[in-house]
Short mmCIF file of C-alpha atoms and ligand atoms in Angstrom, two decimals:
data_model
loop_
_atom_site.label_atom_id
_atom_site.label_comp_id
_atom_site.label_asym_id
_atom_site.label_seq_id
_atom_site.Cartn_x
_atom_site.Cartn_y
_atom_site.Cartn_z
CA MET A 606 -9.71 -3.61 31.51
CA ASN A 607 -8.86 -6.22 28.94
CA PHE A 608 -11.63 -7.43 26.77
CA HIS A 609 -11.82 -10.55 24.67
CA LEU A 610 -13.34 -11.00 21.30
CA LEU A 611 -14.42 -14.33 19.93
CA ALA A 612 -13.02 -14.85 16.51
CA ASN A 613 -15.08 -17.67 15.15
CA THR A 614 -17.96 -18.56 17.31
CA ARG A 615 -18.83 -22.17 16.86
CA ALA A 616 -21.90 -23.43 18.66
CA SER A 617 -20.63 -26.84 19.67
CA VAL A 618 -23.78 -28.58 20.88
CA VAL A 619 -27.36 -27.60 20.28
CA ARG A 620 -29.98 -29.50 22.22
CA LEU A 621 -33.36 -29.55 20.61
CA ASN A 622 -35.27 -31.69 23.11
CA SER A 623 -36.36 -30.65 26.57
CA LYS A 624 -34.55 -31.90 29.66
CA GLU A 625 -37.14 -34.52 30.62
CA GLN A 626 -36.87 -36.56 27.49
CA PRO A 627 -33.57 -38.12 26.62
CA SER A 628 -32.34 -36.63 23.36
CA SER A 629 -32.53 -38.78 20.33
CA PHE A 630 -29.67 -36.81 18.77
CA GLN A 631 -27.28 -33.93 19.18
CA PHE A 632 -26.18 -31.35 16.66
CA LYS A 633 -22.49 -30.86 16.80
CA GLY A 634 -20.57 -28.12 15.10
CA GLY A 635 -16.96 -28.45 14.22
CA ASN A 636 -14.54 -28.86 11.44
CA LEU A 637 -14.46 -31.98 9.33
CA THR A 638 -11.90 -32.21 6.66
CA VAL A 639 -13.69 -32.83 3.42
CA THR A 640 -12.05 -33.05 0.07
CA THR A 641 -13.18 -30.53 -2.48
CA LEU A 642 -13.21 -31.44 -6.12
CA GLU A 643 -12.67 -28.16 -7.86
CA LEU A 644 -13.85 -28.60 -11.42
CA MET A 645 -12.13 -26.85 -14.29
CA THR A 646 -14.53 -28.30 -16.83
CA ALA A 647 -18.04 -29.71 -16.86
CA ASN A 648 -17.14 -32.23 -19.53
CA CYS A 649 -17.94 -35.63 -17.96
CA ALA A 650 -15.79 -37.64 -20.35
CA ALA A 651 -12.75 -35.55 -19.50
CA ILE A 652 -13.46 -35.76 -15.78
CA GLU A 653 -13.96 -39.51 -15.93
CA GLN A 654 -10.77 -40.11 -17.84
CA GLU A 655 -8.74 -38.16 -15.35
CA LEU A 656 -10.43 -39.77 -12.33
CA GLN A 657 -9.60 -43.22 -13.69
CA GLN A 658 -5.96 -42.31 -14.01
CA GLN A 659 -5.92 -41.00 -10.44
CA THR A 660 -7.69 -44.12 -9.13
CA ARG A 661 -4.99 -46.28 -10.56
CA ARG A 662 -2.40 -44.19 -8.76
CA ALA A 663 -4.13 -44.02 -5.35
CA PRO A 664 -6.86 -46.65 -5.13
CA ALA A 665 -7.27 -46.29 -1.35
CA PHE A 666 -8.34 -42.68 -1.67
CA PHE A 667 -11.13 -43.47 -4.06
CA SER A 668 -13.33 -45.68 -1.91
CA GLN A 669 -16.47 -44.12 -0.52
CA THR A 670 -14.73 -40.80 -0.15
CA PRO A 671 -17.11 -37.88 0.43
CA VAL A 672 -16.37 -34.84 -1.71
CA VAL A 673 -17.76 -31.36 -2.24
CA LEU A 674 -18.07 -30.45 -5.90
CA ALA A 675 -16.87 -26.89 -6.36
CA PHE A 676 -17.94 -24.89 -9.39
CA ASP A 677 -16.15 -21.66 -8.46
CA ARG A 678 -13.94 -21.76 -11.50
CA LEU A 679 -16.63 -22.48 -14.03
CA LYS A 680 -18.13 -19.51 -15.82
CA GLN A 681 -21.17 -21.32 -17.18
CA GLU A 682 -24.51 -21.02 -15.39
CA THR A 683 -25.63 -24.63 -15.82
CA VAL A 684 -23.95 -28.03 -15.81
CA ALA A 685 -25.18 -31.61 -16.16
CA LEU A 686 -24.85 -32.14 -12.43
CA GLU A 687 -26.46 -35.58 -12.46
CA LEU A 688 -23.91 -36.89 -14.94
CA ILE A 689 -21.03 -35.43 -12.97
CA VAL A 690 -22.31 -37.02 -9.77
CA ASP A 691 -22.63 -40.39 -11.52
CA THR A 692 -19.13 -40.09 -12.88
CA CYS A 693 -17.84 -39.45 -9.37
CA LYS A 694 -19.74 -42.37 -7.90
CA ARG A 695 -18.47 -44.75 -10.57
CA ASN A 696 -14.99 -43.79 -9.42
CA GLY A 697 -15.44 -44.23 -5.69
CA LEU A 698 -16.22 -40.62 -4.77
CA ILE A 699 -19.48 -39.71 -3.06
CA PRO A 700 -20.57 -36.12 -3.69
CA ILE A 701 -22.27 -34.75 -0.58
CA ALA A 702 -22.66 -31.12 -1.54
CA VAL A 703 -21.84 -28.49 -4.12
CA ARG A 704 -20.15 -25.16 -3.72
CA CYS A 705 -21.21 -22.58 -6.29
CA SER A 706 -22.73 -19.19 -6.88
CA GLN A 707 -24.77 -20.29 -9.89
CA ASP A 708 -28.44 -20.59 -8.96
CA ALA A 709 -29.18 -23.26 -11.55
CA ILE A 710 -26.48 -25.55 -10.13
CA LYS A 711 -27.78 -24.92 -6.63
CA ARG A 712 -31.25 -26.00 -7.74
CA SER A 713 -29.92 -29.13 -9.42
CA ALA A 714 -28.09 -30.01 -6.21
CA TRP A 715 -31.30 -29.63 -4.26
CA ALA A 716 -33.08 -31.95 -6.67
CA LEU A 717 -30.35 -34.55 -6.30
CA GLY A 718 -30.42 -34.35 -2.51
CA LEU A 719 -27.04 -32.66 -2.26
CA GLY A 720 -26.15 -29.87 0.15
CA TRP A 721 -25.00 -26.42 -0.91
CA PHE A 722 -22.18 -24.16 0.25
CA PRO A 723 -21.84 -20.56 -0.82
CA LEU A 724 -18.52 -19.41 -2.23
CA GLN A 725 -16.16 -18.39 0.51
CA ALA A 726 -16.75 -14.72 1.10
CA ASP A 727 -13.13 -13.75 1.16
CA ARG A 728 -10.85 -16.34 -0.35
CA ARG A 729 -7.72 -14.57 0.72
CA LEU A 730 -8.74 -14.80 4.34
CA SER A 731 -9.94 -18.36 4.31
CA GLU A 732 -7.38 -19.96 2.07
CA VAL A 733 -4.27 -19.08 4.01
CA LYS A 734 -2.30 -22.10 4.97
CA LYS A 735 -1.59 -22.40 8.64
CA GLU A 736 2.11 -22.61 9.18
CA THR A 737 3.81 -21.40 12.29
CA ASP A 738 7.36 -21.37 11.06
CA CYS A 739 7.79 -18.43 8.76
CA GLU A 740 9.78 -18.15 5.61
CA ILE A 741 12.82 -15.95 5.33
CA ARG A 742 11.90 -12.48 6.58
CA LYS A 743 12.67 -9.41 4.58
CA PRO A 744 13.42 -6.03 6.21
CA THR A 745 10.46 -4.25 7.78
CA LYS A 746 8.40 -2.22 5.37
CA ILE A 747 7.82 1.33 6.60
CA VAL A 748 5.01 3.56 5.32
CA ARG A 749 5.63 7.15 6.36
CA SER A 750 2.11 8.46 5.83
CA THR A 751 -1.50 7.70 6.53
CA VAL A 752 -2.99 4.85 4.52
CA ARG A 753 -6.21 6.20 3.06
CA SER A 754 -9.57 4.86 1.97
CA GLY A 755 -9.16 2.74 -1.16
CA GLN A 756 -5.44 2.17 -0.64
CA GLN A 757 -3.84 -1.16 0.14
CA VAL A 758 -0.34 -1.84 1.44
CA TYR A 759 1.25 -5.30 1.52
CA ALA A 760 4.48 -6.24 3.25
CA GLU A 761 5.53 -9.54 1.72
CA HIS A 762 7.59 -11.78 4.04
CA ALA A 763 8.02 -8.78 6.31
CA ASP A 764 6.71 -6.76 9.20
CA LEU A 765 4.84 -3.58 8.38
CA VAL A 766 5.11 -0.28 10.21
CA ILE A 767 2.73 2.58 9.44
CA LEU A 768 3.79 5.93 10.86
CA GLY A 769 0.36 7.47 10.20
CA SER A 770 -3.08 5.99 10.63
CA VAL A 771 -4.95 3.37 8.65
CA ASN A 772 -8.22 5.04 7.72
CA GLU A 773 -11.63 3.53 7.13
CA GLY A 774 -11.71 1.77 3.78
CA ALA A 775 -7.93 1.22 3.77
CA GLU A 776 -6.29 -2.19 4.10
CA VAL A 777 -2.84 -3.08 5.42
CA ILE A 778 -1.52 -6.60 5.03
CA ALA A 779 1.70 -8.19 6.24
CA ASP A 780 3.09 -11.68 6.36
CA GLY A 781 4.61 -10.60 9.66
CA ASN A 782 3.53 -8.17 12.39
CA ILE A 783 1.73 -4.89 11.80
CA GLN A 784 2.51 -1.83 13.85
CA ILE A 785 0.45 1.35 13.42
CA TRP A 786 1.63 4.50 15.14
CA GLY A 787 -1.69 6.23 14.56
CA SER A 788 -5.22 4.86 14.70
CA LEU A 789 -6.42 1.68 13.06
CA ARG A 790 -9.79 2.51 11.51
CA GLY A 791 -9.63 0.22 8.48
CA ARG A 792 -8.57 -3.39 7.99
CA ALA A 793 -5.38 -4.97 9.27
CA ILE A 794 -4.37 -8.46 8.18
CA ALA A 795 -1.26 -9.83 9.87
CA GLY A 796 0.27 -13.25 9.33
CA ALA A 797 -1.18 -13.34 5.86
CA GLN A 798 0.78 -16.50 5.03
CA GLY A 799 -0.40 -18.24 8.17
CA ASP A 800 2.14 -17.21 10.82
CA CYS A 801 0.01 -17.23 13.95
CA THR A 802 2.70 -15.87 16.27
CA VAL A 803 2.40 -12.35 14.88
CA GLY A 804 0.28 -9.47 16.17
CA VAL A 805 -1.26 -6.14 15.30
CA LEU A 806 -0.24 -3.13 17.42
CA CYS A 807 -1.76 0.31 17.20
CA ARG A 808 -2.10 3.50 19.19
CA GLN A 809 -5.89 3.43 19.03
CA ILE A 810 -8.26 0.84 17.65
CA ARG A 811 -11.45 1.56 15.72
CA ALA A 812 -10.92 -1.20 13.21
CA GLU A 813 -13.30 -2.50 10.58
CA LEU A 814 -11.54 -5.86 10.55
CA VAL A 815 -8.53 -7.49 12.16
CA SER A 816 -7.16 -10.80 10.99
CA ILE A 817 -4.25 -12.85 12.25
CA ALA A 818 -3.22 -15.94 10.35
CA GLY A 819 -6.67 -16.20 8.78
CA THR A 820 -8.63 -15.90 12.02
CA PHE A 821 -10.55 -12.73 11.62
CA GLN A 822 -13.06 -10.54 13.34
CA THR A 823 -15.20 -7.82 11.77
CA PHE A 824 -16.42 -4.95 13.85
CA ASP A 825 -19.45 -3.92 11.85
CA ALA A 826 -21.42 -1.51 14.06
CA PHE A 827 -19.26 -2.58 16.98
CA ALA A 828 -19.30 -0.08 19.81
CA TRP A 829 -15.70 0.30 20.85
CA PRO A 830 -15.37 0.73 24.59
CA ASP A 831 -13.82 3.94 25.83
CA ASP A 832 -10.72 2.18 26.98
CA SER A 833 -9.88 1.38 23.36
CA GLU A 834 -8.57 4.96 23.14
CA ARG A 835 -5.16 3.65 24.12
CA PRO A 836 -2.42 1.54 22.59
CA VAL A 837 -3.56 -2.01 22.01
CA GLU A 838 -2.12 -5.27 20.85
CA VAL A 839 -4.16 -7.90 19.06
CA ARG A 840 -2.86 -11.47 19.16
CA LEU A 841 -4.05 -14.96 18.49
CA SER A 842 -4.54 -17.06 21.60
CA ASN A 843 -6.08 -20.53 21.46
CA GLY A 844 -7.63 -19.79 18.11
CA ARG A 845 -9.22 -16.54 19.26
CA LEU A 846 -8.28 -12.94 18.69
CA VAL A 847 -7.46 -11.26 21.96
CA ILE A 848 -7.21 -7.49 22.28
CA GLU A 849 -5.07 -6.22 25.12
CA MET B 716 6.02 31.07 -10.90
CA ALA B 717 2.40 30.24 -11.67
CA LYS B 718 0.67 27.82 -9.32
CA VAL B 719 -1.95 25.32 -10.35
CA VAL B 720 -4.39 24.66 -7.51
CA VAL B 721 -7.15 22.04 -7.65
CA ILE B 722 -10.27 22.38 -5.52
CA THR B 723 -11.49 18.86 -4.98
CA SER B 724 -13.52 16.71 -2.58
CA GLY B 725 -14.71 13.37 -3.89
CA LYS B 726 -18.24 14.01 -2.76
CA GLY B 727 -20.55 16.36 -4.65
CA GLY B 728 -22.42 19.33 -3.24
CA VAL B 729 -19.90 20.05 -0.49
CA GLY B 730 -18.99 23.56 -1.67
CA LYS B 731 -16.13 23.18 -4.19
CA THR B 732 -17.58 25.59 -6.72
CA THR B 733 -18.60 28.08 -4.04
CA SER B 734 -15.07 27.90 -2.60
CA CYS B 735 -13.37 28.17 -5.97
CA ALA B 736 -15.31 31.33 -6.81
CA SER B 737 -14.70 33.00 -3.45
CA ILE B 738 -11.05 32.04 -2.97
CA GLY B 739 -10.27 32.99 -6.56
CA THR B 740 -12.00 36.34 -6.11
CA ALA B 741 -10.11 36.97 -2.86
CA LEU B 742 -6.75 36.15 -4.47
CA ALA B 743 -7.50 38.54 -7.34
CA MET B 744 -8.54 41.25 -4.87
CA GLN B 745 -5.06 40.90 -3.36
CA GLY B 746 -3.63 41.68 -6.78
CA HIS B 747 -2.79 38.16 -7.92
CA ARG B 748 -3.61 37.40 -11.54
CA THR B 749 -6.08 34.52 -11.17
CA VAL B 750 -7.99 32.28 -13.54
CA LEU B 751 -10.69 29.77 -12.58
CA ILE B 752 -11.20 26.69 -14.74
CA ASP B 753 -14.46 24.78 -14.53
CA PHE B 754 -13.75 21.07 -15.07
CA ASP B 755 -17.30 19.96 -14.37
CA VAL B 756 -18.24 19.10 -17.95
CA GLY B 757 -21.99 18.81 -18.38
CA LEU B 758 -22.78 20.40 -15.03
CA ARG B 759 -21.07 23.73 -15.48
CA ASN B 760 -22.05 26.08 -12.72
CA LEU B 761 -18.95 28.05 -11.83
CA ASP B 762 -20.10 30.63 -14.39
CA LEU B 763 -23.44 30.90 -12.56
CA VAL B 764 -21.81 31.41 -9.20
CA MET B 765 -19.49 33.99 -10.79
CA GLY B 766 -22.47 35.63 -12.50
CA CYS B 767 -21.02 35.48 -16.00
CA GLU B 768 -23.17 32.74 -17.53
CA ARG B 769 -24.57 35.09 -20.15
CA ARG B 770 -21.13 35.87 -21.47
CA VAL B 771 -20.08 32.28 -22.16
CA VAL B 772 -19.28 31.78 -25.84
CA TYR B 773 -16.47 29.25 -25.97
CA ASP B 774 -15.43 26.69 -23.39
CA LEU B 775 -12.51 24.57 -22.27
CA ILE B 776 -13.19 21.84 -24.82
CA ASN B 777 -13.36 24.34 -27.69
CA ILE B 778 -9.83 25.40 -26.83
CA THR B 779 -8.40 21.92 -26.42
CA THR B 780 -9.81 20.97 -29.81
CA GLY B 781 -8.54 24.15 -31.42
CA GLU B 782 -12.00 25.51 -32.24
CA ALA B 783 -11.26 28.69 -30.31
CA LYS B 784 -8.26 30.56 -29.02
CA LEU B 785 -7.68 30.83 -25.30
CA SER B 786 -8.10 34.60 -25.41
CA GLN B 787 -11.54 34.15 -27.00
CA ALA B 788 -12.76 31.78 -24.31
CA LEU B 789 -11.46 33.59 -21.21
CA ILE B 790 -14.19 35.60 -19.50
CA ARG B 791 -13.09 38.66 -17.60
CA ASP B 792 -14.75 39.28 -14.23
CA LYS B 793 -16.94 42.38 -14.08
CA ARG B 794 -16.12 43.23 -10.49
CA VAL B 795 -12.49 42.41 -9.82
CA ASP B 796 -9.40 43.14 -11.90
CA ASN B 797 -6.99 40.30 -12.54
CA LEU B 798 -9.79 37.73 -12.41
CA TYR B 799 -10.81 35.51 -15.34
CA MET B 800 -12.65 32.28 -15.81
CA LEU B 801 -12.72 29.47 -18.30
CA PRO B 802 -16.13 27.77 -18.46
CA ALA B 803 -16.83 24.06 -18.86
CA SER B 804 -18.79 22.74 -21.77
CA GLN B 805 -22.41 22.02 -21.02
CA THR B 806 -23.14 20.07 -24.13
CA ARG B 807 -20.07 18.05 -24.95
CA ASP B 808 -19.22 14.55 -23.93
CA LYS B 809 -16.94 14.23 -20.90
CA ASP B 810 -14.48 12.16 -22.92
CA ALA B 811 -13.84 15.10 -25.23
CA LEU B 812 -11.38 16.39 -22.61
CA THR B 813 -7.89 14.94 -22.91
CA PHE B 814 -4.83 15.20 -20.69
CA GLU B 815 -2.78 16.51 -23.61
CA GLY B 816 -5.36 19.18 -24.38
CA ILE B 817 -5.48 20.34 -20.78
CA GLU B 818 -1.72 20.40 -20.50
CA LEU B 819 -1.52 22.78 -23.47
CA VAL B 820 -4.16 25.08 -21.99
CA ILE B 821 -2.54 25.09 -18.55
CA ASN B 822 0.90 25.78 -19.97
CA GLU B 823 -0.47 28.72 -21.89
CA LEU B 824 -2.29 30.06 -18.83
CA LYS B 825 0.91 29.76 -16.79
CA GLN B 826 2.43 32.48 -18.94
CA GLU B 827 -0.28 34.96 -17.96
CA PHE B 828 -1.43 34.09 -14.46
CA ASP B 829 -0.17 33.66 -10.89
CA PHE B 830 -2.89 31.27 -9.81
CA ILE B 831 -4.80 28.74 -11.88
CA LEU B 832 -7.69 27.34 -9.82
CA CYS B 833 -9.25 24.12 -11.10
CA ASP B 834 -12.82 23.48 -9.93
CA SER B 835 -13.07 19.67 -9.90
CA PRO B 836 -16.17 17.63 -10.65
CA ALA B 837 -17.34 15.22 -7.96
CA GLY B 838 -16.28 11.59 -7.90
CA ILE B 839 -12.98 9.78 -8.19
CA GLU B 840 -13.22 9.02 -11.90
CA ARG B 841 -11.46 10.42 -14.93
CA GLY B 842 -12.96 13.91 -14.63
CA ALA B 843 -11.72 14.39 -11.09
CA VAL B 844 -8.32 12.90 -11.91
CA MET B 845 -8.04 15.22 -14.91
CA ALA B 846 -8.77 18.28 -12.78
CA MET B 847 -6.05 17.32 -10.28
CA TYR B 848 -3.44 15.89 -12.64
CA PHE B 849 -1.43 19.07 -13.26
CA ALA B 850 -1.90 20.54 -9.77
CA ASP B 851 0.93 21.88 -7.63
CA GLU B 852 -1.38 22.35 -4.67
CA ALA B 853 -4.77 21.08 -3.62
CA ILE B 854 -7.55 22.43 -1.47
CA VAL B 855 -9.56 19.48 -0.19
CA VAL B 856 -13.11 20.58 0.60
CA THR B 857 -14.93 18.55 3.24
CA ASN B 858 -18.24 18.80 5.06
CA PRO B 859 -18.43 17.72 8.70
CA GLU B 860 -20.00 14.36 7.96
CA VAL B 861 -18.63 10.84 7.79
CA SER B 862 -19.25 10.18 4.09
CA SER B 863 -17.69 13.44 2.99
CA VAL B 864 -14.60 12.89 5.13
CA ARG B 865 -14.19 9.41 3.78
CA ASP B 866 -14.42 10.59 0.17
CA SER B 867 -11.89 13.31 0.89
CA ASP B 868 -9.59 10.70 2.35
CA ARG B 869 -9.82 8.82 -0.91
CA ILE B 870 -9.13 11.95 -2.91
CA ILE B 871 -6.01 12.68 -0.85
CA GLY B 872 -4.86 9.17 -1.71
CA LEU B 873 -5.36 9.98 -5.40
CA LEU B 874 -3.46 13.26 -5.04
CA ASP B 875 -0.61 11.18 -3.66
CA SER B 876 -0.66 8.77 -6.58
CA LYS B 877 -2.53 9.98 -9.66
CA THR B 878 -1.00 13.42 -10.24
CA ARG B 879 1.94 14.31 -12.41
CA ARG B 880 3.83 15.49 -9.34
CA ALA B 881 3.25 12.13 -7.67
CA GLU B 882 4.44 10.34 -10.80
CA GLN B 883 7.61 12.42 -10.70
CA GLY B 884 8.18 11.53 -7.05
CA GLU B 885 7.17 14.96 -5.76
CA SER B 886 4.14 15.71 -3.66
CA VAL B 887 1.14 17.96 -4.16
CA ARG B 888 0.86 20.38 -1.23
CA THR B 889 -2.54 19.66 0.25
CA CYS B 890 -4.65 21.64 2.68
CA LEU B 891 -8.05 21.14 4.23
CA LEU B 892 -11.07 23.42 3.93
CA VAL B 893 -14.08 22.46 6.04
CA THR B 894 -17.27 24.04 4.71
CA ARG B 895 -20.90 24.18 5.79
CA TYR B 896 -19.74 23.95 9.39
CA ASP B 897 -22.48 24.33 11.95
CA PRO B 898 -20.99 24.63 15.45
CA GLU B 899 -24.39 24.13 17.05
CA ARG B 900 -24.91 20.78 15.35
CA VAL B 901 -21.35 19.79 16.20
CA GLU B 902 -22.11 20.64 19.82
CA HIS B 903 -25.09 18.28 19.66
CA ALA B 904 -22.91 15.60 18.04
CA ASP B 905 -24.97 15.65 14.83
CA MET B 906 -21.86 16.60 12.91
CA MET B 907 -18.17 15.88 13.18
CA SER B 908 -15.92 18.44 14.82
CA VAL B 909 -13.03 20.15 13.05
CA GLN B 910 -10.65 18.29 15.37
CA ASP B 911 -12.09 14.90 14.42
CA ILE B 912 -11.83 15.71 10.72
CA GLU B 913 -8.25 16.94 11.04
CA GLU B 914 -7.32 13.86 13.02
CA ILE B 915 -8.62 11.52 10.32
CA LEU B 916 -7.44 13.38 7.22
CA ALA B 917 -4.07 14.31 8.71
CA ILE B 918 -3.46 17.34 6.47
CA PRO B 919 -3.12 20.96 7.62
CA LEU B 920 -6.34 22.89 8.15
CA SER B 921 -6.49 26.15 6.24
CA GLY B 922 -10.04 27.25 6.78
CA VAL B 923 -13.50 26.63 8.18
CA ILE B 924 -16.51 28.15 6.42
CA PRO B 925 -19.70 28.21 8.49
CA GLU B 926 -23.06 27.06 7.15
CA SER B 927 -24.57 30.36 6.09
CA GLN B 928 -27.64 31.79 4.44
CA ALA B 929 -25.36 34.30 2.79
CA VAL B 930 -23.94 31.60 0.48
CA LEU B 931 -27.23 30.75 -1.18
CA ARG B 932 -28.15 34.40 -1.42
CA ALA B 933 -24.83 35.14 -3.08
CA SER B 934 -25.00 32.27 -5.59
CA ASN B 935 -28.50 33.26 -6.60
CA GLN B 936 -27.24 36.74 -7.35
CA GLY B 937 -24.14 35.46 -9.12
CA ILE B 938 -21.84 37.32 -6.76
CA PRO B 939 -19.24 35.21 -4.92
CA VAL B 940 -20.02 35.34 -1.20
CA VAL B 941 -16.59 36.74 -0.42
CA HIS B 942 -17.87 40.10 -1.73
CA ASP B 943 -20.35 40.12 1.16
CA SER B 944 -17.81 41.27 3.74
CA GLU B 945 -20.53 41.60 6.38
CA SER B 946 -21.34 37.92 6.27
CA ASP B 947 -19.67 35.21 8.32
CA ALA B 948 -19.02 33.04 5.25
CA GLY B 949 -17.56 36.00 3.35
CA GLN B 950 -15.18 36.78 6.18
CA ALA B 951 -14.24 33.12 6.55
CA TYR B 952 -13.32 32.94 2.84
CA MET B 953 -11.21 36.10 3.21
CA ASP B 954 -9.38 34.44 6.12
CA MET B 955 -8.95 31.29 4.11
CA ALA B 956 -7.41 33.12 1.15
CA ALA B 957 -5.05 35.02 3.47
CA ARG B 958 -3.91 31.76 5.08
CA PHE B 959 -3.49 30.26 1.64
CA LEU B 960 -1.10 33.11 0.86
CA GLY B 961 0.87 32.30 4.01
CA GLU B 962 -0.67 34.65 6.55
CA ASP B 963 -1.38 33.33 10.03
CA ARG B 964 -4.95 34.03 11.12
CA PRO B 965 -6.92 32.47 13.97
CA MET B 966 -9.86 30.23 13.04
CA ARG B 967 -13.21 31.90 13.51
CA PHE B 968 -16.79 30.62 13.47
CA ILE B 969 -15.88 27.25 14.93
CA ASP B 970 -17.22 27.59 18.47
CA PHE B 971 -20.85 27.43 19.37
CA GLU B 972 -22.00 30.33 21.48
CA ARG B 973 -25.56 31.16 22.26
CA LYS B 974 -25.77 34.59 20.72
CA GLY B 975 -26.52 37.48 23.05
CA LEU B 976 -28.17 40.68 21.95
CA PHE B 977 -24.85 42.44 21.45
CA SER B 978 -23.27 39.88 19.22
CA ARG B 979 -26.53 39.67 17.32
CA MET B 980 -26.38 43.39 16.72
CA PHE B 981 -22.69 43.70 15.96
CA GLY B 982 -21.55 40.20 14.97
CA GLY B 983 -21.31 38.95 11.41
CA ARG B 984 -24.58 38.64 9.57
CA ARG B 985 -25.52 35.02 8.96
N1 ADP C 1768 -21.10 27.55 3.65
C1 ADP C 1768 -22.27 27.22 3.07
N2 ADP C 1768 -23.44 27.48 3.69
C2 ADP C 1768 -24.62 27.16 3.12
N3 ADP C 1768 -24.74 26.58 1.91
C3 ADP C 1768 -23.61 26.30 1.22
C4 ADP C 1768 -22.32 26.59 1.76
N4 ADP C 1768 -21.39 26.21 0.84
C5 ADP C 1768 -22.06 25.68 -0.20
N5 ADP C 1768 -23.39 25.74 0.01
C6 ADP C 1768 -24.46 25.29 -0.90
O1 ADP C 1768 -24.27 23.93 -1.19
C7 ADP C 1768 -24.62 23.62 -2.52
C8 ADP C 1768 -23.45 22.96 -3.23
O2 ADP C 1768 -22.37 23.85 -3.32
P1 ADP C 1768 -21.34 23.79 -4.52
O3 ADP C 1768 -20.31 24.83 -4.26
O4 ADP C 1768 -22.04 23.84 -5.83
O5 ADP C 1768 -20.73 22.35 -4.27
P2 ADP C 1768 -19.85 21.43 -5.24
O6 ADP C 1768 -19.19 22.30 -6.26
O7 ADP C 1768 -18.89 20.76 -4.30
O8 ADP C 1768 -20.79 20.43 -5.84
C9 ADP C 1768 -25.01 24.94 -3.16
O9 ADP C 1768 -26.40 25.03 -3.16
C10 ADP C 1768 -24.41 25.98 -2.25
O10 ADP C 1768 -25.17 27.16 -2.24
MG1 MG C 1769 -19.27 22.11 -8.42
#
């Protein structure tokens, strides 16, 4: 039997009201492209000066444009968030939320009525650019042993073949396809530069995580069905990981 | 040619020290000049298991720092000829051990001995890397449980990358020793089977030591369990040492059988 696994489950519509009453609204999930303003400094004067230069260059962009203020790169625990927001507004940007790990900034955002996003859990997985056409491929990288807990193998611009197994706690990454002659018990990340035509093949799957072109699935406490004791291929089909 | 063998595991309390004492004793009984080095600085207990703790004067660190000569620090075993041990320091800081110091000691020991067994501390840090760095061969000790197997997997990865042999593009010959094996609990799926462990670690199996009362009894007396030739664990260590020397022996004590009266009377004592 083939079984399917949903990669990113997105609840598309959530109805809150009962059937009798017509809904006064719907919640819709989905992806909106929002610009992120990743700050390298919290110095408002410096930010303002640079924003003004940019506005002159692309005035259309800076009119009522919603942005997320990202503080990932800042080491400091606190910033003058109110001043930064004002600076943005003066220059046609409308901050709607912050992205940070610093609690103090999160609290300031709350006070200013802004939303909050956590840092992306795994930047490598989420920041891959989606591109179907691949760059020049190098020859296949072959690993002639088992990849063990704590080890990581990367095949840049290439396919990756592992003659042994990939054990729990090990990670194999390729810009191309990944082929494992033994069992996949760890993490396999294929299409690491965004090639979504690639796949992961293995003799037996007990994976912790499989990712193809940034679409990933973890199998934390996942009970693998008995029929996974056979060669499988994982591919990306309509934005979902499919195991066959 | 002298062989340096590290006994390592990643996880603590799996039976490295017990195995080092018994395998070393068995090798010496076969006439091989053998020395055991305790690398577990601060937690020395190989001397306790060997029953020579009262004769410790100098230790490994004293030699590497030049405070004592090797011949002063080596402790000769009371029971078996050809067997010596080099204790770890109980008081010194771990960082007092250096790679250069150990290399000097090992090179000197190579002149005198056939086998140099290094009893590794637990973990994957400097102490464990130091114990394995000069090894030609490794015995990876694993218990039949997920966390132990995973740590051993990590250690095998280190043996493939963090040893001098690995740095020179050669490999450290590695074999698997499963200890504290309880066939009954494997039968009930409480523990992993030897087959499962072999499948994951993908290195040759050279022995299985059953969980045995005899081990604790032996360590309390300071007599390596391999001397107890009546016991299952003692026999299993004898088998292991023979396989290590290249002999082909069938694996024993791996199948669960409800013991009948006869095997209870004549089988190995547990
Ligand atoms: N086969 C065995 N059966 C029962 N107990 C054992 C066995 N092997 C080791 N032990 C016990 O496990 C504990 C840890 O053993 P030890 O050899 O000191 O492990 P390590 O050196 O890996 O930390 C000790 O109390 C020892 O007596
Ligand atoms: Mg020990």
